[in-house]
mmCIF file with all atom_site columns, C-alpha atoms in Angstrom:
data_model
loop_
_atom_site.group_PDB
_atom_site.id
_atom_site.type_symbol
_atom_site.label_atom_id
_atom_site.label_alt_id
_atom_site.label_comp_id
_atom_site.label_asym_id
_atom_site.label_entity_id
_atom_site.label_seq_id
_atom_site.pdbx_PDB_ins_code
_atom_site.Cartn_x
_atom_site.Cartn_y
_atom_site.Cartn_z
_atom_site.occupancy
_atom_site.B_iso_or_equiv
_atom_site.pdbx_formal_charge
_atom_site.auth_seq_id
_atom_site.auth_comp_id
_atom_site.auth_asym_id
_atom_site.auth_atom_id
_atom_site.pdbx_PDB_model_num
ATOM 1   C CA . GLU Y 1 1   ? 9.708  97.403  -13.236 1.00 0.00 ? 30  GLU Y CA 1
ATOM 2   C CA . PHE Y 1 2   ? 7.633  100.451 -12.314 1.00 0.00 ? 31  PHE Y CA 1
ATOM 3   C CA . LEU Y 1 3   ? 9.987  102.751 -14.207 1.00 0.00 ? 32  LEU Y CA 1
ATOM 4   C CA . GLU Y 1 4   ? 9.811  100.616 -17.341 1.00 0.00 ? 33  GLU Y CA 1
ATOM 5   C CA . ALA Y 1 5   ? 6.014  100.684 -17.163 1.00 0.00 ? 34  ALA Y CA 1
ATOM 6   C CA . THR Y 1 6   ? 5.770  104.474 -17.142 1.00 0.00 ? 35  THR Y CA 1
ATOM 7   C CA . PRO Y 1 7   ? 3.854  105.801 -20.180 1.00 0.00 ? 36  PRO Y CA 1
ATOM 8   C CA . ASP Y 1 8   ? 6.341  108.520 -21.191 1.00 0.00 ? 37  ASP Y CA 1
ATOM 9   C CA . LYS Y 1 9   ? 9.725  110.053 -20.365 1.00 0.00 ? 38  LYS Y CA 1
ATOM 10  C CA . GLU Y 1 10  ? 8.294  112.939 -18.353 1.00 0.00 ? 39  GLU Y CA 1
ATOM 11  C CA . THR Y 1 11  ? 6.493  110.521 -16.037 1.00 0.00 ? 40  THR Y CA 1
ATOM 12  C CA . ARG Y 1 12  ? 9.611  108.365 -15.767 1.00 0.00 ? 41  ARG Y CA 1
ATOM 13  C CA . LEU Y 1 13  ? 11.764 111.360 -14.832 1.00 0.00 ? 42  LEU Y CA 1
ATOM 14  C CA . ALA Y 1 14  ? 9.236  112.520 -12.252 1.00 0.00 ? 43  ALA Y CA 1
ATOM 15  C CA . LEU Y 1 15  ? 9.150  109.046 -10.710 1.00 0.00 ? 44  LEU Y CA 1
ATOM 16  C CA . LEU Y 1 16  ? 12.955 108.864 -10.741 1.00 0.00 ? 45  LEU Y CA 1
ATOM 17  C CA . ASP Y 1 17  ? 13.236 112.169 -8.909  1.00 0.00 ? 46  ASP Y CA 1
ATOM 18  C CA . THR Y 1 18  ? 10.638 111.085 -6.359  1.00 0.00 ? 47  THR Y CA 1
ATOM 19  C CA . LEU Y 1 19  ? 12.332 107.747 -5.691  1.00 0.00 ? 48  LEU Y CA 1
ATOM 20  C CA . ARG Y 1 20  ? 15.754 109.389 -5.385  1.00 0.00 ? 49  ARG Y CA 1
ATOM 21  C CA . GLU Y 1 21  ? 14.365 111.914 -2.928  1.00 0.00 ? 50  GLU Y CA 1
ATOM 22  C CA . ILE Y 1 22  ? 12.693 109.206 -0.838  1.00 0.00 ? 51  ILE Y CA 1
ATOM 23  C CA . THR Y 1 23  ? 15.808 107.005 -0.726  1.00 0.00 ? 52  THR Y CA 1
ATOM 24  C CA . GLU Y 1 24  ? 18.276 109.804 0.049   1.00 0.00 ? 53  GLU Y CA 1
ATOM 25  C CA . GLY Y 1 25  ? 20.197 109.145 3.256   1.00 0.00 ? 54  GLY Y CA 1
ATOM 26  C CA . LYS Y 1 26  ? 18.631 105.712 3.826   1.00 0.00 ? 55  LYS Y CA 1
ATOM 27  C CA . ILE Y 1 27  ? 21.374 103.095 4.110   1.00 0.00 ? 56  ILE Y CA 1
ATOM 28  C CA . TYR Y 1 28  ? 19.103 100.100 3.574   1.00 0.00 ? 57  TYR Y CA 1
ATOM 29  C CA . VAL Y 1 29  ? 18.207 101.284 0.047   1.00 0.00 ? 58  VAL Y CA 1
ATOM 30  C CA . GLU Y 1 30  ? 21.535 102.897 -0.945  1.00 0.00 ? 59  GLU Y CA 1
ATOM 31  C CA . VAL Y 1 31  ? 22.138 100.286 -3.678  1.00 0.00 ? 60  VAL Y CA 1
ATOM 32  C CA . GLU Y 1 32  ? 18.771 101.034 -5.235  1.00 0.00 ? 61  GLU Y CA 1
ATOM 33  C CA . ARG Y 1 33  ? 19.455 104.777 -5.045  1.00 0.00 ? 62  ARG Y CA 1
ATOM 34  C CA . SER Y 1 34  ? 22.792 104.372 -6.809  1.00 0.00 ? 63  SER Y CA 1
ATOM 35  C CA . ARG Y 1 35  ? 21.066 102.461 -9.611  1.00 0.00 ? 64  ARG Y CA 1
ATOM 36  C CA . LEU Y 1 36  ? 18.361 105.118 -9.907  1.00 0.00 ? 65  LEU Y CA 1
ATOM 37  C CA . THR Y 1 37  ? 21.036 107.797 -10.069 1.00 0.00 ? 66  THR Y CA 1
ATOM 38  C CA . LEU Y 1 38  ? 22.895 105.981 -12.828 1.00 0.00 ? 67  LEU Y CA 1
ATOM 39  C CA . MET Y 1 39  ? 19.672 105.602 -14.755 1.00 0.00 ? 68  MET Y CA 1
ATOM 40  C CA . LEU Y 1 40  ? 18.924 109.332 -14.452 1.00 0.00 ? 69  LEU Y CA 1
ATOM 41  C CA . ALA Y 1 41  ? 22.470 110.257 -15.492 1.00 0.00 ? 70  ALA Y CA 1
ATOM 42  C CA . LYS Y 1 42  ? 22.191 108.148 -18.635 1.00 0.00 ? 71  LYS Y CA 1
ATOM 43  C CA . ILE Y 1 43  ? 18.868 109.744 -19.518 1.00 0.00 ? 72  ILE Y CA 1
ATOM 44  C CA . ARG Y 1 44  ? 20.433 113.196 -19.202 1.00 0.00 ? 73  ARG Y CA 1
ATOM 45  C CA . GLU Y 1 45  ? 23.413 112.063 -21.264 1.00 0.00 ? 74  GLU Y CA 1
ATOM 46  C CA . ASN Y 1 46  ? 21.138 110.782 -24.029 1.00 0.00 ? 75  ASN Y CA 1
ATOM 47  C CA . GLU Y 1 47  ? 19.444 114.193 -24.031 1.00 0.00 ? 76  GLU Y CA 1
ATOM 48  C CA . GLY Y 1 48  ? 22.821 115.809 -24.671 1.00 0.00 ? 77  GLY Y CA 1
ATOM 49  C CA . ALA Y 1 49  ? 23.151 117.299 -21.192 1.00 0.00 ? 78  ALA Y CA 1
ATOM 50  C CA . ILE Y 1 50  ? 26.492 115.624 -20.515 1.00 0.00 ? 79  ILE Y CA 1
ATOM 51  C CA . GLU Y 1 51  ? 27.672 118.098 -17.855 1.00 0.00 ? 80  GLU Y CA 1
ATOM 52  C CA . ASP Y 1 52  ? 24.413 117.609 -15.978 1.00 0.00 ? 81  ASP Y CA 1
ATOM 53  C CA . ALA Y 1 53  ? 24.749 113.832 -16.343 1.00 0.00 ? 82  ALA Y CA 1
ATOM 54  C CA . ALA Y 1 54  ? 28.318 113.884 -15.011 1.00 0.00 ? 83  ALA Y CA 1
ATOM 55  C CA . LYS Y 1 55  ? 27.242 116.008 -12.049 1.00 0.00 ? 84  LYS Y CA 1
ATOM 56  C CA . ILE Y 1 56  ? 24.367 113.669 -11.221 1.00 0.00 ? 85  ILE Y CA 1
ATOM 57  C CA . ILE Y 1 57  ? 26.431 110.485 -11.271 1.00 0.00 ? 86  ILE Y CA 1
ATOM 58  C CA . GLN Y 1 58  ? 29.083 112.077 -9.026  1.00 0.00 ? 87  GLN Y CA 1
ATOM 59  C CA . GLU Y 1 59  ? 26.473 112.352 -6.255  1.00 0.00 ? 88  GLU Y CA 1
ATOM 60  C CA . ILE Y 1 60  ? 27.074 108.698 -5.441  1.00 0.00 ? 89  ILE Y CA 1
ATOM 61  C CA . GLN Y 1 61  ? 30.238 107.638 -3.632  1.00 0.00 ? 90  GLN Y CA 1
ATOM 62  C CA . ILE Y 1 62  ? 29.813 104.064 -4.759  1.00 0.00 ? 91  ILE Y CA 1
ATOM 63  C CA . GLU Y 1 63  ? 32.954 102.865 -2.964  1.00 0.00 ? 92  GLU Y CA 1
ATOM 64  C CA . THR Y 1 64  ? 31.214 103.570 0.368   1.00 0.00 ? 93  THR Y CA 1
ATOM 65  C CA . VAL Y 1 65  ? 28.091 101.571 -0.515  1.00 0.00 ? 94  VAL Y CA 1
ATOM 66  C CA . GLY Y 1 66  ? 29.037 98.388  1.296   1.00 0.00 ? 95  GLY Y CA 1
ATOM 67  C CA . SER Y 1 67  ? 26.165 96.219  0.058   1.00 0.00 ? 96  SER Y CA 1
ATOM 68  C CA . THR Y 1 68  ? 27.024 96.762  -3.613  1.00 0.00 ? 97  THR Y CA 1
ATOM 69  C CA . GLU Y 1 69  ? 28.797 93.865  -5.313  1.00 0.00 ? 98  GLU Y CA 1
ATOM 70  C CA . ARG Y 1 70  ? 32.387 94.469  -6.461  1.00 0.00 ? 99  ARG Y CA 1
ATOM 71  C CA . ARG Y 1 71  ? 31.575 94.159  -10.158 1.00 0.00 ? 100 ARG Y CA 1
ATOM 72  C CA . GLU Y 1 72  ? 28.736 96.657  -9.917  1.00 0.00 ? 101 GLU Y CA 1
ATOM 73  C CA . LYS Y 1 73  ? 31.026 99.091  -8.067  1.00 0.00 ? 102 LYS Y CA 1
ATOM 74  C CA . PHE Y 1 74  ? 33.678 98.672  -10.752 1.00 0.00 ? 103 PHE Y CA 1
ATOM 75  C CA . GLU Y 1 75  ? 31.140 99.280  -13.525 1.00 0.00 ? 104 GLU Y CA 1
ATOM 76  C CA . PHE Y 1 76  ? 29.714 102.322 -11.743 1.00 0.00 ? 105 PHE Y CA 1
ATOM 77  C CA . ILE Y 1 77  ? 33.150 103.908 -11.334 1.00 0.00 ? 106 ILE Y CA 1
ATOM 78  C CA . LEU Y 1 78  ? 33.877 103.281 -15.017 1.00 0.00 ? 107 LEU Y CA 1
ATOM 79  C CA . GLU Y 1 79  ? 30.688 105.136 -15.885 1.00 0.00 ? 108 GLU Y CA 1
ATOM 80  C CA . GLN Y 1 80  ? 31.741 108.020 -13.642 1.00 0.00 ? 109 GLN Y CA 1
ATOM 81  C CA . MET Y 1 81  ? 35.103 108.131 -15.410 1.00 0.00 ? 110 MET Y CA 1
ATOM 82  C CA . ARG Y 1 82  ? 33.528 107.975 -18.862 1.00 0.00 ? 111 ARG Y CA 1
ATOM 83  C CA . MET Y 1 83  ? 31.031 110.749 -18.181 1.00 0.00 ? 112 MET Y CA 1
ATOM 84  C CA . SER Y 1 84  ? 33.726 112.940 -16.614 1.00 0.00 ? 113 SER Y CA 1
ATOM 85  C CA . LEU Y 1 85  ? 35.868 112.511 -19.714 1.00 0.00 ? 114 LEU Y CA 1
ATOM 86  C CA . THR Y 1 86  ? 32.959 113.292 -22.018 1.00 0.00 ? 115 THR Y CA 1
ATOM 87  C CA . ALA Y 1 87  ? 32.246 116.412 -19.967 1.00 0.00 ? 116 ALA Y CA 1
ATOM 88  C CA . ASN Y 1 88  ? 35.939 117.387 -20.245 1.00 0.00 ? 117 ASN Y CA 1
ATOM 89  C CA . ASP Y 1 89  ? 36.340 117.191 -16.468 1.00 0.00 ? 118 ASP Y CA 1
ATOM 90  C CA . PHE Y 1 90  ? 39.761 115.569 -16.665 1.00 0.00 ? 119 PHE Y CA 1
ATOM 91  C CA . VAL Y 1 91  ? 40.867 116.291 -13.101 1.00 0.00 ? 120 VAL Y CA 1
ATOM 92  C CA . ARG Y 1 92  ? 37.807 114.540 -11.709 1.00 0.00 ? 121 ARG Y CA 1
ATOM 93  C CA . CYS Y 1 93  ? 38.318 111.599 -14.053 1.00 0.00 ? 122 CYS Y CA 1
ATOM 94  C CA . LYS Y 1 94  ? 41.840 111.110 -12.739 1.00 0.00 ? 123 LYS Y CA 1
ATOM 95  C CA . LEU Y 1 95  ? 40.671 111.293 -9.129  1.00 0.00 ? 124 LEU Y CA 1
ATOM 96  C CA . ILE Y 1 96  ? 37.886 108.792 -9.768  1.00 0.00 ? 125 ILE Y CA 1
ATOM 97  C CA . SER Y 1 97  ? 40.272 106.387 -11.505 1.00 0.00 ? 126 SER Y CA 1
ATOM 98  C CA . GLN Y 1 98  ? 42.242 106.074 -8.270  1.00 0.00 ? 127 GLN Y CA 1
ATOM 99  C CA . LYS Y 1 99  ? 39.230 104.451 -6.606  1.00 0.00 ? 128 LYS Y CA 1
ATOM 100 C CA . ILE Y 1 100 ? 39.883 101.268 -8.588  1.00 0.00 ? 129 ILE Y CA 1
ATOM 101 C CA . GLY Y 1 101 ? 42.638 99.362  -6.822  1.00 0.00 ? 130 GLY Y CA 1
ATOM 102 C CA . ALA Y 1 102 ? 45.285 96.987  -8.116  1.00 0.00 ? 131 ALA Y CA 1
ATOM 103 C CA . ARG Y 1 103 ? 43.419 94.025  -6.651  1.00 0.00 ? 132 ARG Y CA 1
ATOM 104 C CA . ALA Y 1 104 ? 40.314 94.685  -8.744  1.00 0.00 ? 133 ALA Y CA 1
ATOM 105 C CA . LEU Y 1 105 ? 42.387 95.250  -11.887 1.00 0.00 ? 134 LEU Y CA 1
ATOM 106 C CA . ALA Y 1 106 ? 44.197 91.944  -11.328 1.00 0.00 ? 135 ALA Y CA 1
ATOM 107 C CA . ASP Y 1 107 ? 41.021 89.913  -10.682 1.00 0.00 ? 136 ASP Y CA 1
ATOM 108 C CA . ARG Y 1 108 ? 40.485 87.418  -13.509 1.00 0.00 ? 137 ARG Y CA 1
ATOM 109 C CA . GLU Y 1 109 ? 36.723 87.868  -13.169 1.00 0.00 ? 138 GLU Y CA 1
ATOM 110 C CA . PHE Y 1 110 ? 37.064 91.527  -14.161 1.00 0.00 ? 139 PHE Y CA 1
ATOM 111 C CA . GLN Y 1 111 ? 39.201 91.215  -17.281 1.00 0.00 ? 140 GLN Y CA 1
ATOM 112 C CA . THR Y 1 112 ? 36.678 92.929  -19.554 1.00 0.00 ? 141 THR Y CA 1
ATOM 113 C CA . LEU Y 1 113 ? 36.335 95.778  -17.062 1.00 0.00 ? 142 LEU Y CA 1
ATOM 114 C CA . ARG Y 1 114 ? 40.132 95.980  -16.793 1.00 0.00 ? 143 ARG Y CA 1
ATOM 115 C CA . VAL Y 1 115 ? 40.356 96.549  -20.549 1.00 0.00 ? 144 VAL Y CA 1
ATOM 116 C CA . GLN Y 1 116 ? 37.608 99.206  -20.376 1.00 0.00 ? 145 GLN Y CA 1
ATOM 117 C CA . TYR Y 1 117 ? 39.451 100.916 -17.519 1.00 0.00 ? 146 TYR Y CA 1
ATOM 118 C CA . TYR Y 1 118 ? 42.706 101.206 -19.424 1.00 0.00 ? 147 TYR Y CA 1
ATOM 119 C CA . GLU Y 1 119 ? 40.885 102.350 -22.567 1.00 0.00 ? 148 GLU Y CA 1
ATOM 120 C CA . LEU Y 1 120 ? 39.406 105.189 -20.519 1.00 0.00 ? 149 LEU Y CA 1
ATOM 121 C CA . MET Y 1 121 ? 42.825 105.968 -19.061 1.00 0.00 ? 150 MET Y CA 1
ATOM 122 C CA . ILE Y 1 122 ? 44.218 106.168 -22.603 1.00 0.00 ? 151 ILE Y CA 1
ATOM 123 C CA . ARG Y 1 123 ? 41.575 108.784 -23.370 1.00 0.00 ? 152 ARG Y CA 1
ATOM 124 C CA . TYR Y 1 124 ? 42.611 110.680 -20.251 1.00 0.00 ? 153 TYR Y CA 1
ATOM 125 C CA . TYR Y 1 125 ? 46.362 110.537 -20.935 1.00 0.00 ? 154 TYR Y CA 1
ATOM 126 C CA . ARG Y 1 126 ? 45.787 111.747 -24.495 1.00 0.00 ? 155 ARG Y CA 1
ATOM 127 C CA . THR Y 1 127 ? 44.317 114.939 -23.062 1.00 0.00 ? 156 THR Y CA 1
ATOM 128 C CA . GLN Y 1 128 ? 47.541 115.283 -21.051 1.00 0.00 ? 157 GLN Y CA 1
ATOM 129 C CA . SER Y 1 129 ? 49.796 114.419 -24.021 1.00 0.00 ? 158 SER Y CA 1
ATOM 130 C CA . ASP Y 1 130 ? 51.427 111.772 -21.800 1.00 0.00 ? 159 ASP Y CA 1
ATOM 131 C CA . VAL Y 1 131 ? 52.706 109.381 -24.462 1.00 0.00 ? 160 VAL Y CA 1
ATOM 132 C CA . PHE Y 1 132 ? 54.562 107.072 -22.092 1.00 0.00 ? 161 PHE Y CA 1
ATOM 133 C CA . GLU Y 1 133 ? 51.515 106.488 -19.892 1.00 0.00 ? 162 GLU Y CA 1
ATOM 134 C CA . ILE Y 1 134 ? 49.475 105.725 -22.993 1.00 0.00 ? 163 ILE Y CA 1
ATOM 135 C CA . ALA Y 1 135 ? 52.090 103.126 -23.921 1.00 0.00 ? 164 ALA Y CA 1
ATOM 136 C CA . ARG Y 1 136 ? 51.873 101.672 -20.407 1.00 0.00 ? 165 ARG Y CA 1
ATOM 137 C CA . CYS Y 1 137 ? 48.078 101.397 -20.686 1.00 0.00 ? 166 CYS Y CA 1
ATOM 138 C CA . TYR Y 1 138 ? 48.379 99.502  -23.965 1.00 0.00 ? 167 TYR Y CA 1
ATOM 139 C CA . GLN Y 1 139 ? 50.922 97.242  -22.280 1.00 0.00 ? 168 GLN Y CA 1
ATOM 140 C CA . TYR Y 1 140 ? 48.404 96.407  -19.531 1.00 0.00 ? 169 TYR Y CA 1
ATOM 141 C CA . ILE Y 1 141 ? 45.694 95.771  -22.111 1.00 0.00 ? 170 ILE Y CA 1
ATOM 142 C CA . PHE Y 1 142 ? 48.000 93.508  -24.123 1.00 0.00 ? 171 PHE Y CA 1
ATOM 143 C CA . ASN Y 1 143 ? 48.908 91.541  -20.984 1.00 0.00 ? 172 ASN Y CA 1
ATOM 144 C CA . THR Y 1 144 ? 45.262 90.884  -20.143 1.00 0.00 ? 173 THR Y CA 1
ATOM 145 C CA . GLU Y 1 145 ? 44.439 87.203  -20.612 1.00 0.00 ? 174 GLU Y CA 1
ATOM 146 C CA . ILE Y 1 146 ? 41.310 87.645  -22.734 1.00 0.00 ? 175 ILE Y CA 1
ATOM 147 C CA . VAL Y 1 147 ? 43.246 89.979  -25.030 1.00 0.00 ? 176 VAL Y CA 1
ATOM 148 C CA . ALA Y 1 148 ? 46.193 87.610  -25.389 1.00 0.00 ? 177 ALA Y CA 1
ATOM 149 C CA . GLU Y 1 149 ? 43.792 84.865  -26.495 1.00 0.00 ? 178 GLU Y CA 1
ATOM 150 C CA . SER Y 1 150 ? 42.266 86.899  -29.330 1.00 0.00 ? 179 SER Y CA 1
ATOM 151 C CA . GLU Y 1 151 ? 44.332 88.058  -32.300 1.00 0.00 ? 180 GLU Y CA 1
ATOM 152 C CA . THR Y 1 152 ? 41.812 90.752  -33.147 1.00 0.00 ? 181 THR Y CA 1
ATOM 153 C CA . MET Y 1 153 ? 42.488 92.190  -29.690 1.00 0.00 ? 182 MET Y CA 1
ATOM 154 C CA . TRP Y 1 154 ? 46.182 91.559  -29.006 1.00 0.00 ? 183 TRP Y CA 1
ATOM 155 C CA . ARG Y 1 155 ? 47.410 92.695  -32.426 1.00 0.00 ? 184 ARG Y CA 1
ATOM 156 C CA . PRO Y 1 156 ? 46.174 96.333  -32.223 1.00 0.00 ? 185 PRO Y CA 1
ATOM 157 C CA . ALA Y 1 157 ? 47.127 96.466  -28.536 1.00 0.00 ? 186 ALA Y CA 1
ATOM 158 C CA . LEU Y 1 158 ? 50.681 95.329  -29.248 1.00 0.00 ? 187 LEU Y CA 1
ATOM 159 C CA . GLU Y 1 159 ? 51.025 97.638  -32.251 1.00 0.00 ? 188 GLU Y CA 1
ATOM 160 C CA . SER Y 1 160 ? 49.834 100.614 -30.207 1.00 0.00 ? 189 SER Y CA 1
ATOM 161 C CA . TRP Y 1 161 ? 52.070 99.672  -27.284 1.00 0.00 ? 190 TRP Y CA 1
ATOM 162 C CA . CYS Y 1 162 ? 55.013 99.524  -29.668 1.00 0.00 ? 191 CYS Y CA 1
ATOM 163 C CA . ILE Y 1 163 ? 54.332 102.856 -31.397 1.00 0.00 ? 192 ILE Y CA 1
ATOM 164 C CA . TYR Y 1 164 ? 53.605 104.862 -28.253 1.00 0.00 ? 193 TYR Y CA 1
ATOM 165 C CA . CYS Y 1 165 ? 56.627 103.362 -26.538 1.00 0.00 ? 194 CYS Y CA 1
ATOM 166 C CA . LEU Y 1 166 ? 58.901 104.459 -29.391 1.00 0.00 ? 195 LEU Y CA 1
ATOM 167 C CA . LEU Y 1 167 ? 57.348 107.933 -29.376 1.00 0.00 ? 196 LEU Y CA 1
ATOM 168 C CA . SER Y 1 168 ? 57.909 108.377 -25.635 1.00 0.00 ? 197 SER Y CA 1
ATOM 169 C CA . PRO Y 1 169 ? 60.653 110.686 -24.341 1.00 0.00 ? 198 PRO Y CA 1
ATOM 170 C CA . PHE Y 1 170 ? 64.015 108.979 -23.929 1.00 0.00 ? 199 PHE Y CA 1
ATOM 171 C CA . ASP Y 1 171 ? 64.793 107.852 -20.384 1.00 0.00 ? 200 ASP Y CA 1
ATOM 172 C CA . ALA Y 1 172 ? 65.543 104.664 -18.453 1.00 0.00 ? 201 ALA Y CA 1
ATOM 173 C CA . GLU Y 1 173 ? 61.873 103.668 -18.190 1.00 0.00 ? 202 GLU Y CA 1
ATOM 174 C CA . GLN Y 1 174 ? 61.333 104.076 -21.909 1.00 0.00 ? 203 GLN Y CA 1
ATOM 175 C CA . GLN Y 1 175 ? 64.425 102.010 -22.711 1.00 0.00 ? 204 GLN Y CA 1
ATOM 176 C CA . ASP Y 1 176 ? 63.280 99.272  -20.363 1.00 0.00 ? 205 ASP Y CA 1
ATOM 177 C CA . MET Y 1 177 ? 59.844 99.237  -21.987 1.00 0.00 ? 206 MET Y CA 1
ATOM 178 C CA . ILE Y 1 178 ? 61.354 98.997  -25.471 1.00 0.00 ? 207 ILE Y CA 1
ATOM 179 C CA . LEU Y 1 179 ? 63.234 95.889  -24.393 1.00 0.00 ? 208 LEU Y CA 1
ATOM 180 C CA . ARG Y 1 180 ? 60.022 94.447  -22.974 1.00 0.00 ? 209 ARG Y CA 1
ATOM 181 C CA . VAL Y 1 181 ? 58.213 95.068  -26.255 1.00 0.00 ? 210 VAL Y CA 1
ATOM 182 C CA . GLN Y 1 182 ? 61.040 93.495  -28.215 1.00 0.00 ? 211 GLN Y CA 1
ATOM 183 C CA . SER Y 1 183 ? 60.991 90.367  -26.020 1.00 0.00 ? 212 SER Y CA 1
ATOM 184 C CA . GLU Y 1 184 ? 57.310 89.655  -26.727 1.00 0.00 ? 213 GLU Y CA 1
ATOM 185 C CA . LYS Y 1 185 ? 57.000 86.499  -28.813 1.00 0.00 ? 214 LYS Y CA 1
ATOM 186 C CA . LYS Y 1 186 ? 54.044 87.875  -30.735 1.00 0.00 ? 215 LYS Y CA 1
ATOM 187 C CA . MET Y 1 187 ? 56.289 90.609  -32.158 1.00 0.00 ? 216 MET Y CA 1
ATOM 188 C CA . ARG Y 1 188 ? 57.537 87.968  -34.614 1.00 0.00 ? 217 ARG Y CA 1
ATOM 189 C CA . GLU Y 1 189 ? 54.081 88.111  -36.177 1.00 0.00 ? 218 GLU Y CA 1
ATOM 190 C CA . LEU Y 1 190 ? 54.428 91.869  -36.715 1.00 0.00 ? 219 LEU Y CA 1
ATOM 191 C CA . PRO Y 1 191 ? 57.595 92.134  -38.838 1.00 0.00 ? 220 PRO Y CA 1
ATOM 192 C CA . VAL Y 1 192 ? 57.280 95.865  -39.565 1.00 0.00 ? 221 VAL Y CA 1
ATOM 193 C CA . PHE Y 1 193 ? 56.921 96.730  -35.893 1.00 0.00 ? 222 PHE Y CA 1
ATOM 194 C CA . GLU Y 1 194 ? 59.666 94.286  -34.987 1.00 0.00 ? 223 GLU Y CA 1
ATOM 195 C CA . PHE Y 1 195 ? 61.906 96.064  -37.502 1.00 0.00 ? 224 PHE Y CA 1
ATOM 196 C CA . LEU Y 1 196 ? 61.056 99.472  -36.007 1.00 0.00 ? 225 LEU Y CA 1
ATOM 197 C CA . VAL Y 1 197 ? 61.827 98.370  -32.463 1.00 0.00 ? 226 VAL Y CA 1
ATOM 198 C CA . LYS Y 1 198 ? 65.136 96.883  -33.572 1.00 0.00 ? 227 LYS Y CA 1
ATOM 199 C CA . GLN Y 1 199 ? 66.203 100.287 -34.934 1.00 0.00 ? 228 GLN Y CA 1
ATOM 200 C CA . PHE Y 1 200 ? 65.821 101.777 -31.469 1.00 0.00 ? 229 PHE Y CA 1
ATOM 201 C CA . VAL Y 1 201 ? 67.579 98.904  -29.702 1.00 0.00 ? 230 VAL Y CA 1
ATOM 202 C CA . ASP Y 1 202 ? 70.646 98.488  -31.902 1.00 0.00 ? 231 ASP Y CA 1
ATOM 203 C CA . ASP Y 1 203 ? 73.576 100.654 -30.879 1.00 0.00 ? 232 ASP Y CA 1
ATOM 204 C CA . VAL Y 1 204 ? 73.970 102.204 -34.333 1.00 0.00 ? 233 VAL Y CA 1
ATOM 205 C CA . LEU Y 1 205 ? 72.710 105.299 -36.110 1.00 0.00 ? 234 LEU Y CA 1
ATOM 206 C CA . ILE Y 1 206 ? 69.124 104.870 -37.300 1.00 0.00 ? 235 ILE Y CA 1
ATOM 207 C CA . ASP Y 1 207 ? 68.787 104.619 -41.066 1.00 0.00 ? 236 ASP Y CA 1
ATOM 208 C CA . PHE Y 1 208 ? 65.661 106.730 -41.576 1.00 0.00 ? 237 PHE Y CA 1
ATOM 209 C CA . GLY Y 1 209 ? 65.822 106.087 -45.302 1.00 0.00 ? 238 GLY Y CA 1
ATOM 210 C CA . GLY Y 1 210 ? 65.629 102.362 -44.635 1.00 0.00 ? 239 GLY Y CA 1
ATOM 211 C CA . ILE Y 1 211 ? 62.765 102.858 -42.210 1.00 0.00 ? 240 ILE Y CA 1
ATOM 212 C CA . HIS Y 1 212 ? 60.863 104.895 -44.797 1.00 0.00 ? 241 HIS Y CA 1
ATOM 213 C CA . THR Y 1 213 ? 61.369 102.185 -47.401 1.00 0.00 ? 242 THR Y CA 1
ATOM 214 C CA . GLU Y 1 214 ? 60.305 99.425  -45.016 1.00 0.00 ? 243 GLU Y CA 1
ATOM 215 C CA . LEU Y 1 215 ? 57.180 101.260 -43.975 1.00 0.00 ? 244 LEU Y CA 1
ATOM 216 C CA . THR Y 1 216 ? 56.256 102.249 -47.519 1.00 0.00 ? 245 THR Y CA 1
ATOM 217 C CA . GLU Y 1 217 ? 56.517 98.674  -48.728 1.00 0.00 ? 246 GLU Y CA 1
ATOM 218 C CA . ASN Y 1 218 ? 54.925 96.897  -45.802 1.00 0.00 ? 247 ASN Y CA 1
ATOM 219 C CA . VAL Y 1 219 ? 52.903 99.063  -43.452 1.00 0.00 ? 248 VAL Y CA 1
ATOM 220 C CA . SER Y 1 220 ? 49.735 98.802  -45.537 1.00 0.00 ? 249 SER Y CA 1
ATOM 221 C CA . HIS Y 1 221 ? 49.853 95.040  -45.027 1.00 0.00 ? 250 HIS Y CA 1
ATOM 222 C CA . GLU Y 1 222 ? 50.016 95.240  -41.219 1.00 0.00 ? 251 GLU Y CA 1
#
């Protein structure tokens, strides 16, 4: 409330710095300090100082702040990941991503955050040119309940899962994933993508001329 009532940004920043200094090292106000730090990081980000913002938000080890609710911890870690990515600190982003466990990702209460997490991981894996992991992320997004219930969400997720899976290097994992994609019932609603997957599953030489014709005639409608 006090921060919102400040007359200008300079006063707000001065008050933020003062409050962060006062609360440093005090366990009973560590939640408040983490929120102040996030607020300061976002201000710096909006100013264009993304590296500074990423450095500021990393000051907080939110997973050790016991009094913070699980959702708020999840959201804070996502912000740390996002700012690290924007600052091109990809190693740190990967390390931070490991703080979010399988239990949190599987919690039905966190489905929206789960989708945001895998979208950030897609951004990370693109910097690593890891096509298979990108496909796996789209698979997790597609298999999220809130996504499966919305055509505007499951359709692009399934299409992306399909394409990145087919573009992945050939190995046993990729072949298994192709079969998983093919078995999805919703593939019947994506005839072009269903056709593409079938070319990679059938034990015959791929007719690239036929694929070109199929895509030319139909891909603009998908």
